[in-house]
């Protein structure tokens, strides 16, 4: 009988979060349970309880993990865009993909439906940190002190709404599936153009 590789606490936690993320994407947020994640990584339920405390703790840690991963990717895209290497549409696609394909939209709706709103705090705070990193000192340098904050609010709300109902709504309106992304990119480009004219 082969023995399991002993993982460090960090490796065990990381492995569990990746498994939880896979379950979220494959079968939805309701499948992100301690038992399912433990089974996926070949660990015990007790092992995961030790790391996360409860299913709610696991979901909160997953929200934080998703938010950090997504925001790091978006930061890279924003820096590339500012250096002339990327576009507003690339930033929009990353945000929309995070909420759709990466499962952040499904996780958000699940947390709200199950009354676990505080599990969303890591997503909200990480997005806030992202904005502060993208626009440090924004208030001191521009007339509209909250310009990037407003753009971020619009982009996140559009991405979340699109993840939850975008496909069905676009279909019922007879619009191409990526219409919301196109609108978000156009809004972001117009906002950036206005911002840099000041």
JSON list of N, CA and C in Angstrom, two decimals, residues 107-155:
[
{"chain": "A", "resi": 107, "resn": "UNK", "atom": "N", "xyz": [-19.96, 31.72, -7.21]},
{"chain": "A", "resi": 107, "resn": "UNK", "atom": "CA", "xyz": [-19.64, 31.72, -5.79]},
{"chain": "A", "resi": 107, "resn": "UNK", "atom": "C", "xyz": [-20.31, 32.91, -5.09]},
{"chain": "A", "resi": 108, "resn": "UNK", "atom": "N", "xyz": [-20.29, 34.07, -5.73]},
{"chain": "A", "resi": 108, "resn": "UNK", "atom": "CA", "xyz": [-20.91, 35.26, -5.15]},
{"chain": "A", "resi": 108, "resn": "UNK", "atom": "C", "xyz": [-22.41, 35.03, -4.93]},
{"chain": "A", "resi": 109, "resn": "UNK", "atom": "N", "xyz": [-23.10, 34.53, -5.95]},
{"chain": "A", "resi": 109, "resn": "UNK", "atom": "CA", "xyz": [-24.54, 34.31, -5.82]},
{"chain": "A", "resi": 109, "resn": "UNK", "atom": "C", "xyz": [-24.83, 33.25, -4.76]},
{"chain": "A", "resi": 110, "resn": "UNK", "atom": "N", "xyz": [-24.01, 32.20, -4.71]},
{"chain": "A", "resi": 110, "resn": "UNK", "atom": "CA", "xyz": [-24.20, 31.15, -3.72]},
{"chain": "A", "resi": 110, "resn": "UNK", "atom": "C", "xyz": [-24.04, 31.70, -2.30]},
{"chain": "A", "resi": 111, "resn": "UNK", "atom": "N", "xyz": [-23.01, 32.52, -2.09]},
{"chain": "A", "resi": 111, "resn": "UNK", "atom": "CA", "xyz": [-22.78, 33.10, -0.76]},
{"chain": "A", "resi": 111, "resn": "UNK", "atom": "C", "xyz": [-23.96, 33.96, -0.34]},
{"chain": "A", "resi": 112, "resn": "UNK", "atom": "N", "xyz": [-24.50, 34.74, -1.27]},
{"chain": "A", "resi": 112, "resn": "UNK", "atom": "CA", "xyz": [-25.66, 35.58, -0.96]},
{"chain": "A", "resi": 112, "resn": "UNK", "atom": "C", "xyz": [-26.89, 34.75, -0.65]},
{"chain": "A", "resi": 113, "resn": "UNK", "atom": "N", "xyz": [-27.13, 33.71, -1.44]},
{"chain": "A", "resi": 113, "resn": "UNK", "atom": "CA", "xyz": [-28.31, 32.86, -1.24]},
{"chain": "A", "resi": 113, "resn": "UNK", "atom": "C", "xyz": [-28.26, 32.07, 0.06]},
{"chain": "A", "resi": 114, "resn": "UNK", "atom": "N", "xyz": [-27.08, 31.70, 0.49]},
{"chain": "A", "resi": 114, "resn": "UNK", "atom": "CA", "xyz": [-26.95, 30.91, 1.71]},
{"chain": "A", "resi": 114, "resn": "UNK", "atom": "C", "xyz": [-26.73, 31.77, 2.95]},
{"chain": "A", "resi": 115, "resn": "UNK", "atom": "N", "xyz": [-26.81, 33.09, 2.79]},
{"chain": "A", "resi": 115, "resn": "UNK", "atom": "CA", "xyz": [-26.66, 33.98, 3.92]},
{"chain": "A", "resi": 115, "resn": "UNK", "atom": "C", "xyz": [-25.24, 34.11, 4.43]},
{"chain": "A", "resi": 116, "resn": "UNK", "atom": "N", "xyz": [-24.28, 33.79, 3.59]},
{"chain": "A", "resi": 116, "resn": "UNK", "atom": "CA", "xyz": [-22.87, 33.84, 3.98]},
{"chain": "A", "resi": 116, "resn": "UNK", "atom": "C", "xyz": [-22.19, 35.05, 3.34]},
{"chain": "A", "resi": 117, "resn": "UNK", "atom": "N", "xyz": [-22.85, 36.22, 3.48]},
{"chain": "A", "resi": 117, "resn": "UNK", "atom": "CA", "xyz": [-22.36, 37.43, 2.81]},
{"chain": "A", "resi": 117, "resn": "UNK", "atom": "C", "xyz": [-20.95, 37.81, 3.23]},
{"chain": "A", "resi": 118, "resn": "UNK", "atom": "N", "xyz": [-20.58, 37.53, 4.49]},
{"chain": "A", "resi": 118, "resn": "UNK", "atom": "CA", "xyz": [-19.24, 37.93, 4.91]},
{"chain": "A", "resi": 118, "resn": "UNK", "atom": "C", "xyz": [-18.15, 37.14, 4.19]},
{"chain": "A", "resi": 119, "resn": "UNK", "atom": "N", "xyz": [-18.52, 36.03, 3.55]},
{"chain": "A", "resi": 119, "resn": "UNK", "atom": "CA", "xyz": [-17.54, 35.31, 2.73]},
{"chain": "A", "resi": 119, "resn": "UNK", "atom": "C", "xyz": [-17.17, 36.12, 1.50]},
{"chain": "A", "resi": 120, "resn": "UNK", "atom": "N", "xyz": [-17.99, 37.13, 1.17]},
{"chain": "A", "resi": 120, "resn": "UNK", "atom": "CA", "xyz": [-17.69, 37.99, 0.03]},
{"chain": "A", "resi": 120, "resn": "UNK", "atom": "C", "xyz": [-16.70, 39.10, 0.38]},
{"chain": "A", "resi": 121, "resn": "UNK", "atom": "N", "xyz": [-16.48, 39.31, 1.67]},
{"chain": "A", "resi": 121, "resn": "UNK", "atom": "CA", "xyz": [-15.56, 40.38, 2.09]},
{"chain": "A", "resi": 121, "resn": "UNK", "atom": "C", "xyz": [-14.19, 40.28, 1.43]},
{"chain": "A", "resi": 122, "resn": "UNK", "atom": "N", "xyz": [-13.61, 39.07, 1.31]},
{"chain": "A", "resi": 122, "resn": "UNK", "atom": "CA", "xyz": [-12.29, 39.00, 0.65]},
{"chain": "A", "resi": 122, "resn": "UNK", "atom": "C", "xyz": [-12.34, 39.47, -0.81]},
{"chain": "A", "resi": 123, "resn": "UNK", "atom": "N", "xyz": [-13.43, 39.17, -1.52]},
{"chain": "A", "resi": 123, "resn": "UNK", "atom": "CA", "xyz": [-13.54, 39.62, -2.91]},
{"chain": "A", "resi": 123, "resn": "UNK", "atom": "C", "xyz": [-13.60, 41.14, -2.96]},
{"chain": "A", "resi": 124, "resn": "UNK", "atom": "N", "xyz": [-14.46, 41.72, -2.11]},
{"chain": "A", "resi": 124, "resn": "UNK", "atom": "CA", "xyz": [-14.63, 43.18, -2.10]},
{"chain": "A", "resi": 124, "resn": "UNK", "atom": "C", "xyz": [-13.33, 43.88, -1.67]},
{"chain": "A", "resi": 125, "resn": "UNK", "atom": "N", "xyz": [-12.70, 43.38, -0.62]},
{"chain": "A", "resi": 125, "resn": "UNK", "atom": "CA", "xyz": [-11.49, 44.05, -0.14]},
{"chain": "A", "resi": 125, "resn": "UNK", "atom": "C", "xyz": [-10.33, 43.89, -1.12]},
{"chain": "A", "resi": 126, "resn": "UNK", "atom": "N", "xyz": [-10.24, 42.73, -1.78]},
{"chain": "A", "resi": 126, "resn": "UNK", "atom": "CA", "xyz": [-9.17, 42.53, -2.76]},
{"chain": "A", "resi": 126, "resn": "UNK", "atom": "C", "xyz": [-9.36, 43.43, -3.97]},
{"chain": "A", "resi": 127, "resn": "UNK", "atom": "N", "xyz": [-10.60, 43.59, -4.41]},
{"chain": "A", "resi": 127, "resn": "UNK", "atom": "CA", "xyz": [-10.87, 44.51, -5.52]},
{"chain": "A", "resi": 127, "resn": "UNK", "atom": "C", "xyz": [-10.53, 45.94, -5.11]},
{"chain": "A", "resi": 128, "resn": "UNK", "atom": "N", "xyz": [-10.86, 46.29, -3.87]},
{"chain": "A", "resi": 128, "resn": "UNK", "atom": "CA", "xyz": [-10.51, 47.63, -3.39]},
{"chain": "A", "resi": 128, "resn": "UNK", "atom": "C", "xyz": [-8.98, 47.83, -3.38]},
{"chain": "A", "resi": 129, "resn": "UNK", "atom": "N", "xyz": [-8.26, 46.82, -2.92]},
{"chain": "A", "resi": 129, "resn": "UNK", "atom": "CA", "xyz": [-6.79, 46.88, -2.93]},
{"chain": "A", "resi": 129, "resn": "UNK", "atom": "C", "xyz": [-6.26, 46.99, -4.36]},
{"chain": "A", "resi": 130, "resn": "UNK", "atom": "N", "xyz": [-6.89, 46.27, -5.28]},
{"chain": "A", "resi": 130, "resn": "UNK", "atom": "CA", "xyz": [-6.51, 46.35, -6.69]},
{"chain": "A", "resi": 130, "resn": "UNK", "atom": "C", "xyz": [-6.63, 47.78, -7.20]},
{"chain": "A", "resi": 131, "resn": "UNK", "atom": "N", "xyz": [-7.76, 48.41, -6.91]},
{"chain": "A", "resi": 131, "resn": "UNK", "atom": "CA", "xyz": [-7.99, 49.78, -7.37]},
{"chain": "A", "resi": 131, "resn": "UNK", "atom": "C", "xyz": [-6.96, 50.72, -6.75]},
{"chain": "A", "resi": 132, "resn": "UNK", "atom": "N", "xyz": [-6.69, 50.55, -5.47]},
{"chain": "A", "resi": 132, "resn": "UNK", "atom": "CA", "xyz": [-5.70, 51.41, -4.82]},
{"chain": "A", "resi": 132, "resn": "UNK", "atom": "C", "xyz": [-4.31, 51.22, -5.41]},
{"chain": "A", "resi": 133, "resn": "UNK", "atom": "N", "xyz": [-3.99, 50.00, -5.83]},
{"chain": "A", "resi": 133, "resn": "UNK", "atom": "CA", "xyz": [-2.68, 49.75, -6.45]},
{"chain": "A", "resi": 133, "resn": "UNK", "atom": "C", "xyz": [-2.62, 50.34, -7.85]},
{"chain": "A", "resi": 134, "resn": "UNK", "atom": "N", "xyz": [-3.73, 50.23, -8.59]},
{"chain": "A", "resi": 134, "resn": "UNK", "atom": "CA", "xyz": [-3.76, 50.76, -9.95]},
{"chain": "A", "resi": 134, "resn": "UNK", "atom": "C", "xyz": [-3.70, 52.29, -9.94]},
{"chain": "A", "resi": 135, "resn": "UNK", "atom": "N", "xyz": [-4.35, 52.89, -8.95]},
{"chain": "A", "resi": 135, "resn": "UNK", "atom": "CA", "xyz": [-4.47, 54.35, -8.95]},
{"chain": "A", "resi": 135, "resn": "UNK", "atom": "C", "xyz": [-4.01, 54.97, -7.64]},
{"chain": "A", "resi": 136, "resn": "UNK", "atom": "N", "xyz": [-2.75, 54.75, -7.25]},
{"chain": "A", "resi": 136, "resn": "UNK", "atom": "CA", "xyz": [-2.28, 55.37, -6.01]},
{"chain": "A", "resi": 136, "resn": "UNK", "atom": "C", "xyz": [-2.21, 56.88, -6.17]},
{"chain": "A", "resi": 137, "resn": "UNK", "atom": "N", "xyz": [-2.66, 57.58, -5.18]},
{"chain": "A", "resi": 137, "resn": "UNK", "atom": "CA", "xyz": [-2.61, 59.03, -5.24]},
{"chain": "A", "resi": 137, "resn": "UNK", "atom": "C", "xyz": [-3.57, 59.64, -6.24]},
{"chain": "A", "resi": 138, "resn": "UNK", "atom": "N", "xyz": [-4.54, 58.88, -6.68]},
{"chain": "A", "resi": 138, "resn": "UNK", "atom": "CA", "xyz": [-5.50, 59.38, -7.68]},
{"chain": "A", "resi": 138, "resn": "UNK", "atom": "C", "xyz": [-6.16, 60.67, -7.21]},
{"chain": "A", "resi": 139, "resn": "UNK", "atom": "N", "xyz": [-6.52, 60.72, -5.94]},
{"chain": "A", "resi": 139, "resn": "UNK", "atom": "CA", "xyz": [-7.24, 61.88, -5.42]},
{"chain": "A", "resi": 139, "resn": "UNK", "atom": "C", "xyz": [-6.40, 63.15, -5.49]},
{"chain": "A", "resi": 140, "resn": "UNK", "atom": "N", "xyz": [-5.07, 63.01, -5.40]},
{"chain": "A", "resi": 140, "resn": "UNK", "atom": "CA", "xyz": [-4.21, 64.19, -5.39]},
{"chain": "A", "resi": 140, "resn": "UNK", "atom": "C", "xyz": [-3.93, 64.72, -6.80]},
{"chain": "A", "resi": 141, "resn": "UNK", "atom": "N", "xyz": [-4.11, 63.88, -7.83]},
{"chain": "A", "resi": 141, "resn": "UNK", "atom": "CA", "xyz": [-3.65, 64.27, -9.15]},
{"chain": "A", "resi": 141, "resn": "UNK", "atom": "C", "xyz": [-4.74, 64.61, -10.16]},
{"chain": "A", "resi": 142, "resn": "UNK", "atom": "N", "xyz": [-5.98, 64.24, -9.87]},
{"chain": "A", "resi": 142, "resn": "UNK", "atom": "CA", "xyz": [-7.04, 64.47, -10.85]},
{"chain": "A", "resi": 142, "resn": "UNK", "atom": "C", "xyz": [-8.26, 65.11, -10.22]},
{"chain": "A", "resi": 143, "resn": "UNK", "atom": "N", "xyz": [-9.01, 65.84, -11.03]},
{"chain": "A", "resi": 143, "resn": "UNK", "atom": "CA", "xyz": [-10.20, 66.52, -10.55]},
{"chain": "A", "resi": 143, "resn": "UNK", "atom": "C", "xyz": [-11.23, 65.51, -10.04]},
{"chain": "A", "resi": 144, "resn": "UNK", "atom": "N", "xyz": [-11.39, 64.40, -10.73]},
{"chain": "A", "resi": 144, "resn": "UNK", "atom": "CA", "xyz": [-12.33, 63.38, -10.30]},
{"chain": "A", "resi": 144, "resn": "UNK", "atom": "C", "xyz": [-11.58, 62.37, -9.45]},
{"chain": "A", "resi": 145, "resn": "UNK", "atom": "N", "xyz": [-11.64, 62.57, -8.14]},
{"chain": "A", "resi": 145, "resn": "UNK", "atom": "CA", "xyz": [-10.83, 61.78, -7.21]},
{"chain": "A", "resi": 145, "resn": "UNK", "atom": "C", "xyz": [-11.17, 60.30, -7.19]},
{"chain": "A", "resi": 146, "resn": "UNK", "atom": "N", "xyz": [-12.32, 59.93, -7.66]},
{"chain": "A", "resi": 146, "resn": "UNK", "atom": "CA", "xyz": [-12.74, 58.54, -7.58]},
{"chain": "A", "resi": 146, "resn": "UNK", "atom": "C", "xyz": [-12.92, 57.92, -8.97]},
{"chain": "A", "resi": 147, "resn": "UNK", "atom": "N", "xyz": [-12.24, 58.42, -9.95]},
{"chain": "A", "resi": 147, "resn": "UNK", "atom": "CA", "xyz": [-12.41, 57.99, -11.34]},
{"chain": "A", "resi": 147, "resn": "UNK", "atom": "C", "xyz": [-12.22, 56.47, -11.50]},
{"chain": "A", "resi": 148, "resn": "UNK", "atom": "N", "xyz": [-11.09, 55.94, -11.05]},
{"chain": "A", "resi": 148, "resn": "UNK", "atom": "CA", "xyz": [-10.81, 54.51, -11.21]},
{"chain": "A", "resi": 148, "resn": "UNK", "atom": "C", "xyz": [-11.78, 53.69, -10.37]},
{"chain": "A", "resi": 149, "resn": "UNK", "atom": "N", "xyz": [-12.15, 54.19, -9.21]},
{"chain": "A", "resi": 149, "resn": "UNK", "atom": "CA", "xyz": [-13.11, 53.50, -8.36]},
{"chain": "A", "resi": 149, "resn": "UNK", "atom": "C", "xyz": [-14.45, 53.34, -9.09]},
{"chain": "A", "resi": 150, "resn": "UNK", "atom": "N", "xyz": [-14.88, 54.40, -9.75]},
{"chain": "A", "resi": 150, "resn": "UNK", "atom": "CA", "xyz": [-16.15, 54.35, -10.49]},
{"chain": "A", "resi": 150, "resn": "UNK", "atom": "C", "xyz": [-16.07, 53.37, -11.66]},
{"chain": "A", "resi": 151, "resn": "UNK", "atom": "N", "xyz": [-14.96, 53.41, -12.38]},
{"chain": "A", "resi": 151, "resn": "UNK", "atom": "CA", "xyz": [-14.78, 52.47, -13.50]},
{"chain": "A", "resi": 151, "resn": "UNK", "atom": "C", "xyz": [-14.78, 51.03, -12.99]},
{"chain": "A", "resi": 152, "resn": "UNK", "atom": "N", "xyz": [-14.14, 50.79, -11.85]},
{"chain": "A", "resi": 152, "resn": "UNK", "atom": "CA", "xyz": [-14.07, 49.45, -11.30]},
{"chain": "A", "resi": 152, "resn": "UNK", "atom": "C", "xyz": [-15.46, 48.98, -10.87]},
{"chain": "A", "resi": 153, "resn": "UNK", "atom": "N", "xyz": [-16.22, 49.85, -10.23]},
{"chain": "A", "resi": 153, "resn": "UNK", "atom": "CA", "xyz": [-17.58, 49.50, -9.82]},
{"chain": "A", "resi": 153, "resn": "UNK", "atom": "C", "xyz": [-18.40, 49.08, -11.03]},
{"chain": "A", "resi": 154, "resn": "UNK", "atom": "N", "xyz": [-18.36, 49.89, -12.09]},
{"chain": "A", "resi": 154, "resn": "UNK", "atom": "CA", "xyz": [-19.12, 49.57, -13.30]},
{"chain": "A", "resi": 154, "resn": "UNK", "atom": "C", "xyz": [-18.68, 48.24, -13.90]},
{"chain": "A", "resi": 155, "resn": "UNK", "atom": "N", "xyz": [-17.38, 48.04, -14.01]},
{"chain": "A", "resi": 155, "resn": "UNK", "atom": "CA", "xyz": [-16.85, 46.83, -14.63]},
{"chain": "A", "resi": 155, "resn": "UNK", "atom": "C", "xyz": [-17.22, 45.58, -13.84]}
]
